[in-house]
């Protein structure tokens, strides 16, 4: 049973591209200035992503036979892999690794976010006006957590 593999998320110490402030020689900052958008296709970002990819490869090589599920570099620097407990412990002791988290299935708290957050209730944000203009989510950035697809979920029910 020593070879039982579980999915782990490995966070590496280098900043992800969206927050990198140019602390490494030869790699300019990629974090956008306040009020500016992140330029994924820019030369600076692509150069830094190449650096992150090499750093990730170096750590992944330490657990060479572990299947890597995904790599992350834009807002989180790390990777997900199927590791044994021994491999996870070994990575935790590596200077390039911030932490190793066992992936755990989680139950979603809501399938109706606007109601859950109080946006669509009386007095909620969607009932507000700014300068006489109704606010209904314009210019808002919404974070989406991929909870997977489960066809029986109430979120897919016809209403």
XYZ file of C-alpha atoms in Angstrom:
159
model
C 0.000 0.000 0.000
C 3.049 2.254 0.094
C 2.455 3.038 -3.595
C -1.157 4.224 -3.202
C -1.397 7.520 -5.035
C -3.635 10.453 -4.192
C -4.008 13.795 -5.876
C -1.961 16.576 -4.309
C -1.596 20.253 -5.198
C 1.989 21.478 -4.877
C 2.552 25.209 -4.372
C 5.961 26.506 -5.409
C 7.748 29.490 -3.854
C 8.102 31.715 -6.922
C 5.305 34.238 -7.422
C 2.776 33.428 -10.144
C 2.862 35.644 -13.233
C -0.051 37.852 -12.155
C 1.805 39.012 -9.016
C 5.489 38.794 -9.992
C 7.221 42.112 -9.203
C 10.510 41.729 -11.070
C 12.728 40.464 -8.249
C 14.797 38.075 -10.406
C 17.705 39.394 -12.499
C 16.833 39.506 -16.190
C 13.101 38.962 -15.682
C 11.025 42.117 -15.627
C 7.876 42.493 -13.525
C 4.672 40.970 -14.895
C 2.222 42.213 -12.268
C 0.042 44.847 -13.900
C 0.020 48.378 -12.499
C -3.087 49.359 -10.540
C -5.954 49.896 -12.952
C -4.224 48.012 -15.782
C -5.018 44.552 -17.080
C -2.705 41.549 -17.088
C -1.042 41.090 -20.511
C -0.639 37.308 -20.810
C 0.801 37.517 -24.323
C 3.461 40.115 -23.527
C 7.141 39.227 -23.877
C 7.755 39.870 -20.169
C 4.980 37.480 -19.131
C 6.031 34.804 -21.618
C 9.659 35.020 -20.433
C 8.601 34.689 -16.817
C 6.246 31.791 -17.655
C 9.186 30.008 -19.301
C 11.163 30.496 -16.074
C 8.265 29.141 -13.977
C 7.894 26.161 -16.302
C 11.564 25.275 -15.803
C 11.262 25.613 -12.025
C 8.161 23.398 -12.053
C 9.967 20.821 -14.206
C 12.866 20.752 -11.737
C 10.531 19.941 -8.842
C 8.436 17.488 -10.868
C 11.653 15.641 -11.758
C 12.090 14.836 -8.056
C 9.006 12.595 -8.314
C 9.678 11.521 -11.890
C 7.170 8.684 -12.149
C 4.299 10.626 -10.571
C 1.559 11.491 -13.071
C 1.204 15.280 -13.354
C -2.445 16.271 -13.796
C -2.069 20.020 -14.344
C 0.385 22.886 -14.030
C -0.495 26.381 -12.845
C 1.380 29.638 -13.412
C -0.842 32.687 -13.786
C -2.510 33.250 -10.380
C -1.025 30.237 -8.583
C 2.414 28.740 -9.130
C 2.505 24.992 -8.860
C 1.083 21.760 -10.147
C -1.297 18.937 -9.319
C 0.026 15.389 -9.374
C -0.820 11.872 -8.252
C 1.702 11.300 -5.454
C 2.416 8.685 -2.840
C 2.490 9.888 0.750
C 6.283 9.484 0.719
C 6.606 11.660 -2.401
C 4.369 14.342 -0.876
C 6.485 14.375 2.292
C 9.691 14.602 0.263
C 8.356 17.577 -1.694
C 7.319 19.350 1.520
C 10.989 19.336 2.531
C 12.170 20.923 -0.723
C 13.252 24.582 -0.591
C 11.379 25.377 -3.839
C 8.078 24.152 -2.372
C 5.834 26.297 -0.146
C 3.417 23.475 0.704
C 1.775 20.305 -0.539
C -1.996 19.997 -0.115
C -3.950 16.787 -0.477
C -6.838 17.423 -2.852
C -10.161 16.854 -1.111
C -13.596 16.612 -2.677
C -15.764 19.465 -1.435
C -19.483 20.038 -1.486
C -20.575 23.256 -3.163
C -22.376 25.627 -0.832
C -24.746 27.089 -3.372
C -26.144 26.699 -6.840
C -27.784 30.112 -6.879
C -24.949 32.542 -6.219
C -26.836 35.807 -6.769
C -29.430 34.857 -4.155
C -26.787 33.366 -1.823
C -24.763 36.610 -1.946
C -27.865 38.774 -1.549
C -27.333 40.475 -4.913
C -30.897 39.989 -6.161
C -32.736 40.611 -2.881
C -34.393 43.897 -1.944
C -31.592 46.283 -1.037
C -29.046 43.998 -2.729
C -26.407 45.325 -5.100
C -28.504 44.630 -8.194
C -31.247 46.932 -6.888
C -28.834 49.877 -6.515
C -28.261 52.850 -8.775
C -25.137 54.925 -9.262
C -25.687 58.262 -10.925
C -29.178 57.157 -11.958
C -27.878 54.030 -13.717
C -28.898 50.575 -12.487
C -26.045 48.283 -11.489
C -26.617 44.742 -12.688
C -23.120 43.312 -12.678
C -21.503 45.500 -15.323
C -17.699 45.654 -15.100
C -17.590 42.979 -12.386
C -15.115 40.127 -12.329
C -16.584 36.866 -11.102
C -14.392 34.035 -9.823
C -15.561 30.581 -10.780
C -14.518 27.482 -8.896
C -14.794 24.440 -11.131
C -16.708 21.939 -9.054
C -16.858 19.449 -11.894
C -19.935 18.399 -13.788
C -22.567 16.294 -12.134
C -25.655 16.040 -14.373
C -27.921 15.254 -11.410
C -26.946 18.514 -9.687
C -29.848 20.918 -9.048
C -27.812 23.499 -11.007
C -28.724 21.615 -14.190
C -32.415 21.212 -13.392
C -34.845 22.813 -15.840
C -36.834 25.513 -14.064
